[in-house]
mmCIF file of C-alpha atoms in Angstrom:
data_model
loop_
_atom_site.group_PDB
_atom_site.id
_atom_site.type_symbol
_atom_site.label_atom_id
_atom_site.label_comp_id
_atom_site.label_asym_id
_atom_site.label_seq_id
_atom_site.Cartn_x
_atom_site.Cartn_y
_atom_site.Cartn_z
ATOM 1 C CA ILE A 1 13.841 5.360 -10.748
ATOM 2 C CA HIS A 2 14.672 5.662 -7.049
ATOM 3 C CA GLU A 3 15.255 1.902 -6.807
ATOM 4 C CA ARG A 4 17.084 1.314 -10.103
ATOM 5 C CA GLY A 5 18.386 4.733 -11.040
ATOM 6 C CA VAL A 6 17.635 6.769 -14.138
ATOM 7 C CA ALA A 7 19.831 4.694 -16.439
ATOM 8 C CA GLY A 8 18.445 1.417 -15.074
ATOM 9 C CA THR A 9 14.790 2.334 -15.574
ATOM 10 C CA THR A 10 12.968 2.200 -18.894
ATOM 11 C CA LEU A 11 9.572 3.542 -19.842
ATOM 12 C CA GLU A 12 8.538 -0.098 -20.274
ATOM 13 C CA ASP A 13 9.515 -0.765 -16.627
ATOM 14 C CA VAL A 14 7.344 2.126 -15.482
ATOM 15 C CA LYS A 15 4.452 1.041 -17.716
ATOM 16 C CA VAL A 16 4.530 -2.474 -16.254
ATOM 17 C CA ALA A 17 4.869 -1.244 -12.649
ATOM 18 C CA ALA A 18 2.006 1.238 -13.122
ATOM 19 C CA GLU A 19 -0.108 -1.378 -14.888
ATOM 20 C CA VAL A 20 -1.013 1.005 -17.703
ATOM 21 C CA SER A 21 -1.094 0.643 -21.451
ATOM 22 C CA GLY A 22 1.572 2.061 -23.714
ATOM 23 C CA SER A 23 -0.846 4.671 -25.037
ATOM 24 C CA GLN A 24 -1.599 5.857 -21.493
ATOM 25 C CA MET A 25 2.074 5.963 -20.634
ATOM 26 C CA TYR A 26 3.092 7.882 -23.731
ATOM 27 C CA HIS A 27 0.144 10.265 -23.353
ATOM 28 C CA TYR A 28 1.620 11.568 -20.106
ATOM 29 C CA PHE A 29 5.294 10.879 -20.770
ATOM 30 C CA PRO A 30 6.179 11.013 -24.481
ATOM 31 C CA ASP A 31 9.796 10.192 -23.629
ATOM 32 C CA LYS A 32 12.017 9.296 -20.713
ATOM 33 C CA ASN A 33 13.136 12.901 -20.296
ATOM 34 C CA GLU A 34 9.537 13.956 -19.555
ATOM 35 C CA LEU A 35 9.238 11.120 -17.030
ATOM 36 C CA VAL A 36 12.459 12.109 -15.263
ATOM 37 C CA GLN A 37 11.314 15.728 -15.058
ATOM 38 C CA ALA A 38 7.990 14.614 -13.558
ATOM 39 C CA VAL A 39 9.837 12.454 -11.014
ATOM 40 C CA ILE A 40 12.015 15.405 -9.973
ATOM 41 C CA ASP A 41 8.974 17.677 -9.591
ATOM 42 C CA TYR A 42 7.040 15.027 -7.686
ATOM 43 C CA GLN A 43 9.885 14.245 -5.285
ATOM 44 C CA ALA A 44 10.561 17.925 -4.600
ATOM 45 C CA ASP A 45 6.869 18.631 -3.927
ATOM 46 C CA ALA A 46 6.489 15.607 -1.649
ATOM 47 C CA ILE A 47 9.590 16.524 0.346
ATOM 48 C CA VAL A 48 8.559 20.173 0.698
ATOM 49 C CA ASN A 49 5.057 19.212 1.847
ATOM 50 C CA ARG A 50 6.436 16.845 4.506
ATOM 51 C CA GLN A 51 8.846 19.529 5.759
ATOM 52 C CA ARG A 52 6.111 22.171 5.989
ATOM 53 C CA HIS A 53 3.740 19.795 7.754
ATOM 54 C CA ALA A 54 6.260 18.715 10.378
ATOM 55 C CA LEU A 55 7.638 22.182 11.080
ATOM 56 C CA SER A 56 4.174 23.748 11.373
ATOM 57 C CA SER A 57 3.042 21.322 14.069
ATOM 58 C CA ALA A 58 2.854 22.321 17.726
ATOM 59 C CA ASN A 59 6.244 20.768 18.456
ATOM 60 C CA GLY A 60 7.817 21.738 15.120
ATOM 61 C CA ILE A 61 11.495 21.049 15.667
ATOM 62 C CA GLU A 62 10.900 17.765 17.457
ATOM 63 C CA ALA A 63 8.337 16.655 14.857
ATOM 64 C CA TRP A 64 10.723 17.463 12.016
ATOM 65 C CA GLN A 65 13.652 15.788 13.777
ATOM 66 C CA ASN A 66 11.568 12.684 14.470
ATOM 67 C CA MET A 67 10.305 12.569 10.870
ATOM 68 C CA VAL A 68 13.796 12.723 9.381
ATOM 69 C CA ILE A 69 15.348 10.214 11.753
ATOM 70 C CA THR A 70 12.421 7.785 11.586
ATOM 71 C CA ALA A 71 12.597 7.760 7.776
ATOM 72 C CA ALA A 72 16.345 7.044 7.835
ATOM 73 C CA ARG A 73 15.916 4.294 10.429
ATOM 74 C CA ARG A 74 13.042 2.700 8.529
ATOM 75 C CA THR A 75 15.128 2.301 5.375
ATOM 76 C CA LYS A 76 18.538 2.001 7.067
ATOM 77 C CA ALA A 77 19.303 4.937 4.734
ATOM 78 C CA LYS A 78 19.067 2.617 1.714
ATOM 79 C CA GLY A 79 18.542 4.579 -1.486
ATOM 80 C CA GLY A 80 19.541 7.880 0.056
ATOM 81 C CA CYS A 81 17.450 10.956 -0.619
ATOM 82 C CA GLN A 82 14.772 10.735 -3.313
ATOM 83 C CA LEU A 83 15.867 14.100 -4.700
ATOM 84 C CA GLY A 84 19.549 14.069 -3.797
ATOM 85 C CA SER A 85 20.134 10.660 -5.356
ATOM 86 C CA LEU A 86 19.283 12.174 -8.735
ATOM 87 C CA VAL A 87 22.121 14.694 -8.497
ATOM 88 C CA SER A 88 24.934 12.244 -9.199
ATOM 89 C CA GLN A 89 22.941 10.676 -12.005
ATOM 90 C CA LEU A 90 21.898 13.829 -13.834
ATOM 91 C CA ALA A 91 23.684 17.026 -12.761
ATOM 92 C CA GLU A 92 26.651 16.687 -15.111
ATOM 93 C CA SER A 93 24.849 15.210 -18.104
ATOM 94 C CA ASP A 94 21.427 16.878 -18.162
ATOM 95 C CA PRO A 95 21.396 20.662 -17.595
ATOM 96 C CA GLU A 96 17.595 20.809 -17.606
ATOM 97 C CA ALA A 97 17.325 18.101 -14.940
ATOM 98 C CA ARG A 98 20.074 19.784 -12.920
ATOM 99 C CA ALA A 99 18.103 23.042 -12.976
ATOM 100 C CA LEU A 100 14.945 21.229 -11.838
ATOM 101 C CA ILE A 101 16.813 19.494 -9.022
ATOM 102 C CA ALA A 102 18.352 22.825 -7.972
ATOM 103 C CA ALA A 103 14.871 24.368 -7.939
ATOM 104 C CA GLY A 104 13.678 21.458 -5.797
ATOM 105 C CA PHE A 105 16.474 22.050 -3.304
ATOM 106 C CA ASP A 106 15.649 25.778 -3.305
ATOM 107 C CA GLN A 107 12.018 24.947 -2.498
ATOM 108 C CA TRP A 108 13.148 22.573 0.231
ATOM 109 C CA ALA A 109 15.457 25.180 1.790
ATOM 110 C CA ALA A 110 12.665 27.768 1.578
ATOM 111 C CA ALA A 111 10.225 25.416 3.327
ATOM 112 C CA LEU A 112 12.758 24.750 6.065
ATOM 113 C CA GLY A 113 13.493 28.474 6.323
ATOM 114 C CA ASP A 114 9.799 29.350 6.604
ATOM 115 C CA GLY A 115 9.261 26.859 9.393
ATOM 116 C CA LEU A 116 12.431 27.837 11.203
ATOM 117 C CA ARG A 117 11.607 31.564 10.982
ATOM 118 C CA SER A 118 8.269 30.870 12.626
ATOM 119 C CA LEU A 119 9.935 28.811 15.348
ATOM 120 C CA HIS A 120 12.575 31.524 15.762
ATOM 121 C CA ALA A 121 9.871 34.162 16.187
ATOM 122 C CA ASP A 122 8.271 31.962 18.863
ATOM 123 C CA GLY A 123 11.579 31.810 20.761
ATOM 124 C CA LYS A 124 12.154 28.131 20.047
ATOM 125 C CA LEU A 125 15.582 28.749 18.483
ATOM 126 C CA ARG A 126 18.540 30.641 19.865
ATOM 127 C CA SER A 127 18.156 34.347 19.164
ATOM 128 C CA ASP A 128 21.534 34.565 17.394
ATOM 129 C CA ILE A 129 20.636 31.822 14.868
ATOM 130 C CA ASP A 130 19.697 32.936 11.359
ATOM 131 C CA PRO A 131 16.802 30.643 10.325
ATOM 132 C CA ASP A 132 17.731 30.731 6.628
ATOM 133 C CA ASP A 133 21.355 29.858 7.356
ATOM 134 C CA LEU A 134 20.172 27.066 9.641
ATOM 135 C CA ALA A 135 17.871 25.801 6.854
ATOM 136 C CA THR A 136 20.800 25.588 4.429
ATOM 137 C CA THR A 137 22.975 23.926 7.066
ATOM 138 C CA LEU A 138 20.296 21.379 7.932
ATOM 139 C CA LEU A 139 19.732 20.591 4.265
ATOM 140 C CA ALA A 140 23.461 20.096 3.704
ATOM 141 C CA ALA A 141 23.681 17.923 6.831
ATOM 142 C CA LEU A 142 20.692 15.856 5.713
ATOM 143 C CA GLU A 143 22.165 15.196 2.297
ATOM 144 C CA GLY A 144 25.600 14.385 3.698
ATOM 145 C CA GLY A 145 24.114 12.226 6.434
ATOM 146 C CA LEU A 146 22.013 10.330 3.909
ATOM 147 C CA VAL A 147 25.000 9.708 1.632
ATOM 148 C CA LEU A 148 27.091 8.400 4.531
ATOM 149 C CA GLY A 149 24.150 6.419 5.853
ATOM 150 C CA GLN A 150 23.521 4.915 2.442
ATOM 151 C CA VAL A 151 27.074 3.600 2.237
ATOM 152 C CA LEU A 152 27.126 2.420 5.860
ATOM 153 C CA ARG A 153 23.511 1.142 5.802
ATOM 154 C CA SER A 154 22.983 3.015 9.009
ATOM 155 C CA SER A 155 20.879 5.924 10.174
ATOM 156 C CA ARG A 156 23.623 6.971 12.600
ATOM 157 C CA PRO A 157 25.240 9.637 10.363
ATOM 158 C CA ILE A 158 21.973 11.461 9.808
ATOM 159 C CA GLU A 159 20.934 11.075 13.443
ATOM 160 C CA THR A 160 24.266 12.525 14.579
ATOM 161 C CA ALA A 161 24.174 15.421 12.116
ATOM 162 C CA VAL A 162 20.556 16.411 12.802
ATOM 163 C CA ASN A 163 20.715 15.949 16.565
ATOM 164 C CA THR A 164 23.964 17.906 16.861
ATOM 165 C CA LEU A 165 22.792 20.820 14.718
ATOM 166 C CA LEU A 166 19.451 21.078 16.470
ATOM 167 C CA ALA A 167 21.078 20.898 19.909
ATOM 168 C CA LEU A 168 23.244 23.851 18.895
ATOM 169 C CA ALA A 169 20.309 25.737 17.376
ATOM 170 C CA VAL A 170 17.968 25.416 20.341
ATOM 171 C CA GLY A 171 20.730 25.858 22.896
ATOM 172 C CA LYS A 172 20.240 22.519 24.655
#
């Protein structure tokens, strides 16, 4: 779905790629809607876990910054965000999917906020920075940077956005 989009992916495509039988496929995903919902949940969980892991490390901000930039460089921003790319495909046509994507972004912002609050308490962010506001700003910058990077096939937009915001947040 990330490679071909929701409309360009069939259950048959997934069955073949997963090397499973039709009965196995339909046992877990009776229809494409169920598959799409599972993809949204999976992507949100994977993203949140990576954010928490990076931000909870000894050098949290640098680890997170490196993780985000390395991922964008590795792909040259091709495909954009695994969760964000679903917005343009589903938000206007599938209210249930839109709600799941919104919940995924809420979880992502909460994970960022949790990590940033901890870093803030440790004095690793400027004292006048609100960690939750910074989490929302970073998430918006990530999504915007990934969209621009996807079109330009460059990690530069996300590197610029993340590096600039973090330089302001840590006071460097």
